[in-house]
Amino acid sequence: MAEIIQKDGTWVFDGDALRLTPGRDKNVSPLRRELGELIVPLGALAGLSFEQGKKTGRLRLRLRDGADPLLQATGGRLTEPHDPYQLLVESDRYGVAEYLVDEVRRALLLDEVPTDPVDAYLLPGPSVPLSASAGDGTAGFDGERVRLEWNWKTEESKASAGARSIGIAEIEAVEWQPAVGLENGCLRFRLRQAPTKAPAKYDPNAVELWGFRKDPLMALVAAAVQARLPHPAAGPRESVPAQREADCAGGDDHDALLRRLRELGELRRDGVLTDEEFAMAKQAVLRRL
C-alpha cells in the first residue's frame, strides 16, 4: 500500500484502486469537499505523474477517456483548484509522492491496463439527490428529474415561465461551461425535442453562471445527470448496464466477480443504477460465476 497525506487531501493506493479524499484545509474547493471521497479503480487509470516545484509539487492523475462522467460533462474545463485528480504536495513529501507514482505505474504494467478510451463509465458520478445554487438559478437532480428554479437575478422572460422539471429521458446532452473573462458560463441541458441556440441568459433549460465561487458546484449536477445518460461511445441506453458489466468485471476471475457484485450493490444504493438495471447486471455476473 502507498499513501500520501497532505493538507490538500489524502491519496491511498492499495493495488486495486486509488482512493482520493479531499483535505479539510480552508483552501480546498467547495466542489471537492462536496464530491467527497473518490475510489478510482485501477482499470480506469491512464497514468499518474508528479511535478516538482520549489515550494510545492503536484500529483496529476490521468483517467482513460470516457471513464468518468464528471470529466465527460466538464470537458476538461475544471480549473486547478477544483480538479479532484490533482493534489498539492509539500516539498518534504516529494519522496512519498514519487513512491506513489512508482507503485501505480508498476500496477498498471503488471495488470496490463490499456490506455485507450472506454465505452462505459467506470466511476459512478456524484451521489443523488443533490442541488446547487449559483448564477441565476438553482439546479437539483434526484436521479430521475432535473429541477431548475430561478432567483431575482434571472432575466424576466425566462423567470416568467416558472420553475422547470425535466425528465432524464428528455435530455440528450448536458454541458457545463465555466465563466472565462467577460464570457459567462452555464449549466445547460439540451433536450431531444427542443433544440435551441439561445444564450443561457434566455434559455429556460440553462443556468447562467457568472464566475463566482459556487459555480463549480453546478458541475456536480452535470456529472450526476451525465452518469445516467447513454455513454457517448456506447450503443442504445438499455445496453449500458450490461456493457458496463462486461467492461468492469475483470474477466471470469471468481474474486473479481464477487467484488463486482458488491460494487453493483453500492451503485444501486447510490442511485446510479435503477432496480431493473441492477437486476440485469447482477444476472450477467451470476452467469459468469
PDB file of C-alpha atoms in Angstrom:
ATOM      1  CA  MET A   1       0.000   0.000   0.000  1.00  0.00           C
ATOM      2  CA  ALA A   2       1.175   3.521  -0.817  1.00  0.00           C
ATOM      3  CA  GLU A   3      -0.232   6.590   0.938  1.00  0.00           C
ATOM      4  CA  ILE A   4       0.362  10.320   0.936  1.00  0.00           C
ATOM      5  CA  ILE A   5      -1.336  12.671   3.420  1.00  0.00           C
ATOM      6  CA  GLN A   6      -1.394  16.411   2.750  1.00  0.00           C
ATOM      7  CA  LYS A   7      -3.451  19.451   3.727  1.00  0.00           C
ATOM      8  CA  ASP A   8      -4.918  19.340   0.233  1.00  0.00           C
ATOM      9  CA  GLY A   9      -6.037  15.733   0.639  1.00  0.00           C
ATOM     10  CA  THR A  10      -5.040  12.112   1.079  1.00  0.00           C
ATOM     11  CA  TRP A  11      -4.367   9.604  -1.699  1.00  0.00           C
ATOM     12  CA  VAL A  12      -4.116   5.894  -0.909  1.00  0.00           C
ATOM     13  CA  PHE A  13      -3.317   3.124  -3.405  1.00  0.00           C
ATOM     14  CA  ASP A  14      -3.970  -0.498  -2.410  1.00  0.00           C
ATOM     15  CA  GLY A  15      -3.070  -2.183  -5.702  1.00  0.00           C
ATOM     16  CA  ASP A  16      -6.669  -2.374  -6.965  1.00  0.00           C
ATOM     17  CA  ALA A  17      -7.852   1.212  -6.653  1.00  0.00           C
ATOM     18  CA  LEU A  18      -6.712   4.720  -5.814  1.00  0.00           C
ATOM     19  CA  ARG A  19      -8.719   6.348  -3.004  1.00  0.00           C
ATOM     20  CA  LEU A  20      -8.819  10.149  -3.205  1.00  0.00           C
ATOM     21  CA  THR A  21     -10.019  12.014  -0.109  1.00  0.00           C
ATOM     22  CA  PRO A  22     -10.185  15.829  -0.111  1.00  0.00           C
ATOM     23  CA  GLY A  23      -8.460  17.645   2.727  1.00  0.00           C
ATOM     24  CA  ARG A  24     -10.133  19.799   5.362  1.00  0.00           C
ATOM     25  CA  ASP A  25      -7.967  22.830   4.694  1.00  0.00           C
ATOM     26  CA  LYS A  26      -9.947  26.020   4.091  1.00  0.00           C
ATOM     27  CA  ASN A  27      -8.361  26.344   0.648  1.00  0.00           C
ATOM     28  CA  VAL A  28      -9.886  23.078  -0.604  1.00  0.00           C
ATOM     29  CA  SER A  29     -12.579  23.991  -3.119  1.00  0.00           C
ATOM     30  CA  PRO A  30     -16.322  23.535  -2.354  1.00  0.00           C
ATOM     31  CA  LEU A  31     -16.613  21.197  -5.357  1.00  0.00           C
ATOM     32  CA  ARG A  32     -14.016  18.781  -4.000  1.00  0.00           C
ATOM     33  CA  ARG A  33     -15.479  18.886  -0.492  1.00  0.00           C
ATOM     34  CA  GLU A  34     -18.993  18.253  -1.793  1.00  0.00           C
ATOM     35  CA  LEU A  35     -17.828  15.486  -4.139  1.00  0.00           C
ATOM     36  CA  GLY A  36     -16.155  13.748  -1.203  1.00  0.00           C
ATOM     37  CA  GLU A  37     -14.053  10.614  -1.429  1.00  0.00           C
ATOM     38  CA  LEU A  38     -13.456   9.097  -4.850  1.00  0.00           C
ATOM     39  CA  ILE A  39     -12.484   5.479  -5.417  1.00  0.00           C
ATOM     40  CA  VAL A  40     -10.841   5.155  -8.815  1.00  0.00           C
ATOM     41  CA  PRO A  41     -10.403   1.531  -9.965  1.00  0.00           C
ATOM     42  CA  LEU A  42      -7.084   0.596 -11.494  1.00  0.00           C
ATOM     43  CA  GLY A  43      -8.786  -0.148 -14.805  1.00  0.00           C
ATOM     44  CA  ALA A  44      -9.888   3.491 -15.090  1.00  0.00           C
ATOM     45  CA  LEU A  45      -6.358   4.888 -14.800  1.00  0.00           C
ATOM     46  CA  ALA A  46      -4.277   6.044 -17.725  1.00  0.00           C
ATOM     47  CA  GLY A  47      -1.329   7.263 -15.673  1.00  0.00           C
ATOM     48  CA  LEU A  48      -0.029   9.241 -12.696  1.00  0.00           C
ATOM     49  CA  SER A  49       2.689  11.893 -12.761  1.00  0.00           C
ATOM     50  CA  PHE A  50       4.424  14.131 -10.245  1.00  0.00           C
ATOM     51  CA  GLU A  51       5.708  17.637 -10.954  1.00  0.00           C
ATOM     52  CA  GLN A  52       8.204  19.164  -8.533  1.00  0.00           C
ATOM     53  CA  GLY A  53       8.303  22.837  -7.685  1.00  0.00           C
ATOM     54  CA  LYS A  54      10.490  24.924  -5.385  1.00  0.00           C
ATOM     55  CA  LYS A  55       7.960  25.025  -2.555  1.00  0.00           C
ATOM     56  CA  THR A  56       5.218  22.628  -3.599  1.00  0.00           C
ATOM     57  CA  GLY A  57       4.757  19.903  -6.144  1.00  0.00           C
ATOM     58  CA  ARG A  58       1.680  18.438  -7.782  1.00  0.00           C
ATOM     59  CA  LEU A  59       0.416  14.929  -8.375  1.00  0.00           C
ATOM     60  CA  ARG A  60      -1.695  14.640 -11.529  1.00  0.00           C
ATOM     61  CA  LEU A  61      -3.881  11.634 -12.179  1.00  0.00           C
ATOM     62  CA  ARG A  62      -4.953  10.852 -15.742  1.00  0.00           C
ATOM     63  CA  LEU A  63      -8.039   8.762 -16.395  1.00  0.00           C
ATOM     64  CA  ARG A  64      -8.903   6.874 -19.538  1.00  0.00           C
ATOM     65  CA  ASP A  65     -11.125   8.912 -21.821  1.00  0.00           C
ATOM     66  CA  GLY A  66     -14.783   8.261 -21.076  1.00  0.00           C
ATOM     67  CA  ALA A  67     -14.182   6.657 -17.667  1.00  0.00           C
ATOM     68  CA  ASP A  68     -15.576   9.463 -15.509  1.00  0.00           C
ATOM     69  CA  PRO A  69     -18.913  11.271 -16.025  1.00  0.00           C
ATOM     70  CA  LEU A  70     -17.541  14.360 -14.237  1.00  0.00           C
ATOM     71  CA  LEU A  71     -14.724  14.759 -16.757  1.00  0.00           C
ATOM     72  CA  GLN A  72     -17.132  13.933 -19.587  1.00  0.00           C
ATOM     73  CA  ALA A  73     -19.607  16.626 -18.513  1.00  0.00           C
ATOM     74  CA  THR A  74     -16.991  19.314 -17.909  1.00  0.00           C
ATOM     75  CA  GLY A  75     -14.868  18.537 -20.959  1.00  0.00           C
ATOM     76  CA  GLY A  76     -11.605  19.075 -19.101  1.00  0.00           C
ATOM     77  CA  ARG A  77     -12.614  22.629 -18.162  1.00  0.00           C
ATOM     78  CA  LEU A  78     -12.304  22.243 -14.386  1.00  0.00           C
ATOM     79  CA  THR A  79      -9.569  24.617 -13.274  1.00  0.00           C
ATOM     80  CA  GLU A  80      -6.740  23.640 -10.955  1.00  0.00           C
ATOM     81  CA  PRO A  81      -8.332  24.289  -7.518  1.00  0.00           C
ATOM     82  CA  HIS A  82     -11.455  22.286  -8.378  1.00  0.00           C
ATOM     83  CA  ASP A  83      -9.898  19.323 -10.189  1.00  0.00           C
ATOM     84  CA  PRO A  84     -10.222  16.266  -7.878  1.00  0.00           C
ATOM     85  CA  TYR A  85      -7.468  14.499  -9.822  1.00  0.00           C
ATOM     86  CA  GLN A  86      -4.732  16.868  -8.700  1.00  0.00           C
ATOM     87  CA  LEU A  87      -3.041  17.003  -5.294  1.00  0.00           C
ATOM     88  CA  LEU A  88      -0.712  19.685  -3.927  1.00  0.00           C
ATOM     89  CA  VAL A  89       2.372  18.135  -2.323  1.00  0.00           C
ATOM     90  CA  GLU A  90       4.644  19.860   0.190  1.00  0.00           C
ATOM     91  CA  SER A  91       8.371  19.699  -0.520  1.00  0.00           C
ATOM     92  CA  ASP A  92       9.139  17.385   2.432  1.00  0.00           C
ATOM     93  CA  ARG A  93       6.839  14.738   0.895  1.00  0.00           C
ATOM     94  CA  TYR A  94       8.335  14.637  -2.585  1.00  0.00           C
ATOM     95  CA  GLY A  95       9.841  11.214  -1.952  1.00  0.00           C
ATOM     96  CA  VAL A  96       6.460   9.820  -0.832  1.00  0.00           C
ATOM     97  CA  ALA A  97       4.793  11.253  -3.941  1.00  0.00           C
ATOM     98  CA  GLU A  98       7.382   9.641  -6.209  1.00  0.00           C
ATOM     99  CA  TYR A  99       6.913   6.301  -4.444  1.00  0.00           C
ATOM    100  CA  LEU A 100       3.152   6.513  -5.012  1.00  0.00           C
ATOM    101  CA  VAL A 101       3.726   7.206  -8.705  1.00  0.00           C
ATOM    102  CA  ASP A 102       6.061   4.216  -8.979  1.00  0.00           C
ATOM    103  CA  GLU A 103       3.556   1.903  -7.280  1.00  0.00           C
ATOM    104  CA  VAL A 104       0.686   2.949  -9.555  1.00  0.00           C
ATOM    105  CA  ARG A 105       2.817   2.651 -12.683  1.00  0.00           C
ATOM    106  CA  ARG A 106       4.007  -0.797 -11.619  1.00  0.00           C
ATOM    107  CA  ALA A 107       0.442  -1.974 -11.060  1.00  0.00           C
ATOM    108  CA  LEU A 108      -0.668  -0.619 -14.442  1.00  0.00           C
ATOM    109  CA  LEU A 109       2.147  -2.543 -16.128  1.00  0.00           C
ATOM    110  CA  LEU A 110       1.553  -5.785 -14.209  1.00  0.00           C
ATOM    111  CA  ASP A 111      -2.189  -5.724 -14.894  1.00  0.00           C
ATOM    112  CA  GLU A 112      -1.579  -4.630 -18.495  1.00  0.00           C
ATOM    113  CA  VAL A 113      -4.198  -1.902 -18.160  1.00  0.00           C
ATOM    114  CA  PRO A 114      -4.775  -0.317 -21.591  1.00  0.00           C
ATOM    115  CA  THR A 115      -4.794   3.456 -22.034  1.00  0.00           C
ATOM    116  CA  ASP A 116      -7.362   3.582 -24.835  1.00  0.00           C
ATOM    117  CA  PRO A 117     -10.827   5.150 -24.296  1.00  0.00           C
ATOM    118  CA  VAL A 118     -13.643   3.169 -22.695  1.00  0.00           C
ATOM    119  CA  ASP A 119     -17.272   2.927 -23.795  1.00  0.00           C
ATOM    120  CA  ALA A 120     -18.849   2.719 -20.324  1.00  0.00           C
ATOM    121  CA  TYR A 121     -18.349   4.794 -17.194  1.00  0.00           C
ATOM    122  CA  LEU A 122     -16.030   3.192 -14.654  1.00  0.00           C
ATOM    123  CA  LEU A 123     -16.872   5.718 -11.931  1.00  0.00           C
ATOM    124  CA  PRO A 124     -20.442   6.226 -10.694  1.00  0.00           C
ATOM    125  CA  GLY A 125     -20.629  10.020 -10.625  1.00  0.00           C
ATOM    126  CA  PRO A 126     -21.870  12.148  -7.694  1.00  0.00           C
ATOM    127  CA  SER A 127     -24.492  10.711  -5.362  1.00  0.00           C
ATOM    128  CA  VAL A 128     -28.098  11.882  -5.679  1.00  0.00           C
ATOM    129  CA  PRO A 129     -30.205  13.696  -4.726  1.00  0.00           C
ATOM    130  CA  LEU A 130     -28.138  16.849  -4.955  1.00  0.00           C
ATOM    131  CA  SER A 131     -28.714  20.521  -5.540  1.00  0.00           C
ATOM    132  CA  ALA A 132     -26.572  23.577  -6.258  1.00  0.00           C
ATOM    133  CA  SER A 133     -27.283  27.298  -6.417  1.00  0.00           C
ATOM    134  CA  ALA A 134     -25.211  29.703  -8.482  1.00  0.00           C
ATOM    135  CA  GLY A 135     -25.655  32.367 -11.109  1.00  0.00           C
ATOM    136  CA  ASP A 136     -29.299  32.968 -11.958  1.00  0.00           C
ATOM    137  CA  GLY A 137     -30.785  29.785 -10.526  1.00  0.00           C
ATOM    138  CA  THR A 138     -30.768  26.534  -8.591  1.00  0.00           C
ATOM    139  CA  ALA A 139     -30.360  23.124 -10.236  1.00  0.00           C
ATOM    140  CA  GLY A 140     -31.378  19.915  -8.492  1.00  0.00           C
ATOM    141  CA  PHE A 141     -31.376  16.280  -9.591  1.00  0.00           C
ATOM    142  CA  ASP A 142     -32.944  13.278  -7.863  1.00  0.00           C
ATOM    143  CA  GLY A 143     -31.781  10.590 -10.279  1.00  0.00           C
ATOM    144  CA  GLU A 144     -34.880  10.826 -12.468  1.00  0.00           C
ATOM    145  CA  ARG A 145     -35.710  14.504 -12.956  1.00  0.00           C
ATOM    146  CA  VAL A 146     -33.819  17.785 -13.147  1.00  0.00           C
ATOM    147  CA  ARG A 147     -35.472  20.770 -11.494  1.00  0.00           C
ATOM    148  CA  LEU A 148     -34.453  24.341 -12.340  1.00  0.00           C
ATOM    149  CA  GLU A 149     -35.617  27.208 -10.153  1.00  0.00           C
ATOM    150  CA  TRP A 150     -34.902  30.894 -10.714  1.00  0.00           C
ATOM    151  CA  ASN A 151     -33.884  33.771  -8.472  1.00  0.00           C
ATOM    152  CA  TRP A 152     -34.278  37.549  -8.536  1.00  0.00           C
ATOM    153  CA  LYS A 153     -31.303  37.878 -10.897  1.00  0.00           C
ATOM    154  CA  THR A 154     -32.915  35.778 -13.660  1.00  0.00           C
ATOM    155  CA  GLU A 155     -33.845  37.507 -16.914  1.00  0.00           C
ATOM    156  CA  GLU A 156     -37.562  38.332 -16.827  1.00  0.00           C
ATOM    157  CA  SER A 157     -38.730  36.327 -19.846  1.00  0.00           C
ATOM    158  CA  LYS A 158     -37.022  33.183 -18.528  1.00  0.00           C
ATOM    159  CA  ALA A 159     -38.239  33.631 -14.962  1.00  0.00           C
ATOM    160  CA  SER A 160     -41.827  34.294 -16.048  1.00  0.00           C
ATOM    161  CA  ALA A 161     -42.156  30.683 -17.281  1.00  0.00           C
ATOM    162  CA  GLY A 162     -41.576  29.458 -13.738  1.00  0.00           C
ATOM    163  CA  ALA A 163     -39.553  26.508 -12.467  1.00  0.00           C
ATOM    164  CA  ARG A 164     -38.626  23.751 -14.922  1.00  0.00           C
ATOM    165  CA  SER A 165     -38.869  19.994 -14.344  1.00  0.00           C
ATOM    166  CA  ILE A 166     -37.091  17.846 -16.933  1.00  0.00           C
ATOM    167  CA  GLY A 167     -37.165  14.048 -17.055  1.00  0.00           C
ATOM    168  CA  ILE A 168     -33.902  12.238 -17.717  1.00  0.00           C
ATOM    169  CA  ALA A 169     -35.443  10.637 -20.832  1.00  0.00           C
ATOM    170  CA  GLU A 170     -35.952  14.107 -22.335  1.00  0.00           C
ATOM    171  CA  ILE A 171     -32.269  15.063 -22.044  1.00  0.00           C
ATOM    172  CA  GLU A 172     -29.978  14.451 -24.982  1.00  0.00           C
ATOM    173  CA  ALA A 173     -26.848  16.031 -23.530  1.00  0.00           C
ATOM    174  CA  VAL A 174     -25.642  18.113 -20.606  1.00  0.00           C
ATOM    175  CA  GLU A 175     -22.791  20.606 -20.563  1.00  0.00           C
ATOM    176  CA  TRP A 176     -21.059  22.748 -18.005  1.00  0.00           C
ATOM    177  CA  GLN A 177     -19.064  25.778 -19.078  1.00  0.00           C
ATOM    178  CA  PRO A 178     -17.162  27.993 -16.621  1.00  0.00           C
ATOM    179  CA  ALA A 179     -17.173  31.755 -16.964  1.00  0.00           C
ATOM    180  CA  VAL A 180     -13.984  32.911 -18.714  1.00  0.00           C
ATOM    181  CA  GLY A 181     -13.027  36.566 -18.861  1.00  0.00           C
ATOM    182  CA  LEU A 182     -16.044  38.563 -19.987  1.00  0.00           C
ATOM    183  CA  GLU A 183     -17.851  35.426 -21.205  1.00  0.00           C
ATOM    184  CA  ASN A 184     -20.393  33.982 -18.786  1.00  0.00           C
ATOM    185  CA  GLY A 185     -20.597  30.240 -18.248  1.00  0.00           C
ATOM    186  CA  CYS A 186     -23.588  27.919 -17.978  1.00  0.00           C
ATOM    187  CA  LEU A 187     -25.079  24.614 -16.955  1.00  0.00           C
ATOM    188  CA  ARG A 188     -27.192  23.629 -19.955  1.00  0.00           C
ATOM    189  CA  PHE A 189     -29.484  20.688 -20.627  1.00  0.00           C
ATOM    190  CA  ARG A 190     -30.017  20.007 -24.310  1.00  0.00           C
ATOM    191  CA  LEU A 191     -33.401  18.392 -24.921  1.00  0.00           C
ATOM    192  CA  ARG A 192     -34.171  15.884 -27.665  1.00  0.00           C
ATOM    193  CA  GLN A 193     -37.290  17.649 -28.905  1.00  0.00           C
ATOM    194  CA  ALA A 194     -36.360  21.262 -28.163  1.00  0.00           C
ATOM    195  CA  PRO A 195     -33.018  22.249 -29.689  1.00  0.00           C
ATOM    196  CA  THR A 196     -32.023  25.863 -29.044  1.00  0.00           C
ATOM    197  CA  LYS A 197     -29.173  28.241 -29.753  1.00  0.00           C
ATOM    198  CA  ALA A 198     -30.351  30.855 -27.270  1.00  0.00           C
ATOM    199  CA  PRO A 199     -27.758  32.200 -24.813  1.00  0.00           C
ATOM    200  CA  ALA A 200     -28.009  30.752 -21.315  1.00  0.00           C
ATOM    201  CA  LYS A 201     -29.433  34.063 -20.114  1.00  0.00           C
ATOM    202  CA  TYR A 202     -32.618  33.373 -22.110  1.00  0.00           C
ATOM    203  CA  ASP A 203     -32.591  29.560 -22.284  1.00  0.00           C
ATOM    204  CA  PRO A 204     -35.159  28.050 -19.838  1.00  0.00           C
ATOM    205  CA  ASN A 205     -33.125  24.827 -19.802  1.00  0.00           C
ATOM    206  CA  ALA A 206     -29.898  26.510 -18.708  1.00  0.00           C
ATOM    207  CA  VAL A 207     -28.498  28.249 -15.639  1.00  0.00           C
ATOM    208  CA  GLU A 208     -26.257  31.208 -16.439  1.00  0.00           C
ATOM    209  CA  LEU A 209     -23.017  31.345 -14.439  1.00  0.00           C
ATOM    210  CA  TRP A 210     -21.018  34.491 -13.717  1.00  0.00           C
ATOM    211  CA  GLY A 211     -17.735  33.205 -12.388  1.00  0.00           C
ATOM    212  CA  PHE A 212     -18.398  33.194  -8.647  1.00  0.00           C
ATOM    213  CA  ARG A 213     -17.085  30.715  -6.093  1.00  0.00           C
ATOM    214  CA  LYS A 214     -20.083  28.355  -6.172  1.00  0.00           C
ATOM    215  CA  ASP A 215     -20.195  27.999  -9.966  1.00  0.00           C
ATOM    216  CA  PRO A 216     -18.155  24.746  -9.987  1.00  0.00           C
ATOM    217  CA  LEU A 217     -20.805  23.054  -7.811  1.00  0.00           C
ATOM    218  CA  MET A 218     -23.045  23.086 -10.884  1.00  0.00           C
ATOM    219  CA  ALA A 219     -20.538  20.696 -12.460  1.00  0.00           C
ATOM    220  CA  LEU A 220     -21.605  18.073  -9.893  1.00  0.00           C
ATOM    221  CA  VAL A 221     -25.210  18.296 -11.110  1.00  0.00           C
ATOM    222  CA  ALA A 222     -23.964  17.993 -14.681  1.00  0.00           C
ATOM    223  CA  ALA A 223     -21.899  14.906 -13.783  1.00  0.00           C
ATOM    224  CA  ALA A 224     -24.774  13.204 -11.945  1.00  0.00           C
ATOM    225  CA  VAL A 225     -27.005  13.633 -14.999  1.00  0.00           C
ATOM    226  CA  GLN A 226     -24.211  12.592 -17.362  1.00  0.00           C
ATOM    227  CA  ALA A 227     -23.748   9.331 -15.444  1.00  0.00           C
ATOM    228  CA  ARG A 228     -27.362   8.410 -16.230  1.00  0.00           C
ATOM    229  CA  LEU A 229     -27.265   9.273 -19.920  1.00  0.00           C
ATOM    230  CA  PRO A 230     -26.079   6.768 -22.534  1.00  0.00           C
ATOM    231  CA  HIS A 231     -22.303   6.782 -22.748  1.00  0.00           C
ATOM    232  CA  PRO A 232     -21.192   8.774 -25.823  1.00  0.00           C
ATOM    233  CA  ALA A 233     -19.206   5.780 -27.070  1.00  0.00           C
ATOM    234  CA  ALA A 234     -21.820   3.124 -26.261  1.00  0.00           C
ATOM    235  CA  GLY A 235     -24.886   1.851 -28.062  1.00  0.00           C
ATOM    236  CA  PRO A 236     -28.535   2.234 -27.006  1.00  0.00           C
ATOM    237  CA  ARG A 237     -29.215   3.232 -23.437  1.00  0.00           C
ATOM    238  CA  GLU A 238     -30.596  -0.168 -22.461  1.00  0.00           C
ATOM    239  CA  SER A 239     -27.261  -1.783 -23.249  1.00  0.00           C
ATOM    240  CA  VAL A 240     -25.220   0.422 -20.932  1.00  0.00           C
ATOM    241  CA  PRO A 241     -25.545  -1.621 -17.695  1.00  0.00           C
ATOM    242  CA  ALA A 242     -24.698  -4.865 -19.498  1.00  0.00           C
ATOM    243  CA  GLN A 243     -21.795  -3.217 -21.294  1.00  0.00           C
ATOM    244  CA  ARG A 244     -20.570  -1.691 -18.040  1.00  0.00           C
ATOM    245  CA  GLU A 245     -20.682  -5.167 -16.525  1.00  0.00           C
ATOM    246  CA  ALA A 246     -18.652  -6.647 -19.368  1.00  0.00           C
ATOM    247  CA  ASP A 247     -16.037  -3.911 -19.114  1.00  0.00           C
ATOM    248  CA  CYS A 248     -15.701  -3.805 -15.341  1.00  0.00           C
ATOM    249  CA  ALA A 249     -15.995  -7.412 -14.194  1.00  0.00           C
ATOM    250  CA  GLY A 250     -12.362  -8.123 -14.969  1.00  0.00           C
ATOM    251  CA  GLY A 251     -12.852 -11.407 -16.808  1.00  0.00           C
ATOM    252  CA  ASP A 252     -14.149 -14.579 -15.152  1.00  0.00           C
ATOM    253  CA  ASP A 253     -11.894 -14.455 -12.080  1.00  0.00           C
ATOM    254  CA  HIS A 254     -14.056 -15.558  -9.125  1.00  0.00           C
ATOM    255  CA  ASP A 255     -12.821 -12.912  -6.668  1.00  0.00           C
ATOM    256  CA  ALA A 256     -13.199 -10.169  -9.271  1.00  0.00           C
ATOM    257  CA  LEU A 257     -16.786 -11.204  -9.941  1.00  0.00           C
ATOM    258  CA  LEU A 258     -17.605 -11.176  -6.228  1.00  0.00           C
ATOM    259  CA  ARG A 259     -16.106  -7.690  -5.956  1.00  0.00           C
ATOM    260  CA  ARG A 260     -18.249  -6.650  -8.902  1.00  0.00           C
ATOM    261  CA  LEU A 261     -21.405  -7.864  -7.145  1.00  0.00           C
ATOM    262  CA  ARG A 262     -20.549  -5.691  -4.146  1.00  0.00           C
ATOM    263  CA  GLU A 263     -19.875  -2.727  -6.425  1.00  0.00           C
ATOM    264  CA  LEU A 264     -23.232  -3.182  -8.153  1.00  0.00           C
ATOM    265  CA  GLY A 265     -24.985  -3.123  -4.791  1.00  0.00           C
ATOM    266  CA  GLU A 266     -23.228   0.131  -3.920  1.00  0.00           C
ATOM    267  CA  LEU A 267     -24.178   1.652  -7.277  1.00  0.00           C
ATOM    268  CA  ARG A 268     -27.838   0.791  -6.656  1.00  0.00           C
ATOM    269  CA  ARG A 269     -27.732   2.286  -3.141  1.00  0.00           C
ATOM    270  CA  ASP A 270     -26.151   5.464  -4.539  1.00  0.00           C
ATOM    271  CA  GLY A 271     -28.887   5.770  -7.146  1.00  0.00           C
ATOM    272  CA  VAL A 272     -26.587   5.195 -10.133  1.00  0.00           C
ATOM    273  CA  LEU A 273     -28.419   2.021 -11.183  1.00  0.00           C
ATOM    274  CA  THR A 274     -32.174   1.508 -11.142  1.00  0.00           C
ATOM    275  CA  ASP A 275     -33.526  -1.732  -9.679  1.00  0.00           C
ATOM    276  CA  GLU A 276     -34.058  -3.053 -13.211  1.00  0.00           C
ATOM    277  CA  GLU A 277     -30.522  -2.155 -14.317  1.00  0.00           C
ATOM    278  CA  PHE A 278     -29.122  -3.689 -11.130  1.00  0.00           C
ATOM    279  CA  ALA A 279     -31.016  -6.939 -11.754  1.00  0.00           C
ATOM    280  CA  MET A 280     -29.732  -7.140 -15.356  1.00  0.00           C
ATOM    281  CA  ALA A 281     -26.116  -6.520 -14.362  1.00  0.00           C
ATOM    282  CA  LYS A 282     -26.353  -8.896 -11.395  1.00  0.00           C
ATOM    283  CA  GLN A 283     -27.644 -11.710 -13.607  1.00  0.00           C
ATOM    284  CA  ALA A 284     -24.745 -11.141 -16.004  1.00  0.00           C
ATOM    285  CA  VAL A 285     -22.281 -11.594 -13.127  1.00  0.00           C
ATOM    286  CA  LEU A 286     -24.077 -14.653 -11.728  1.00  0.00           C
ATOM    287  CA  ARG A 287     -23.966 -16.341 -15.134  1.00  0.00           C
ATOM    288  CA  ARG A 288     -20.165 -15.988 -15.105  1.00  0.00           C
ATOM    289  CA  LEU A 289     -19.953 -17.398 -11.580  1.00  0.00           C
TER     290      LEU A 289
END
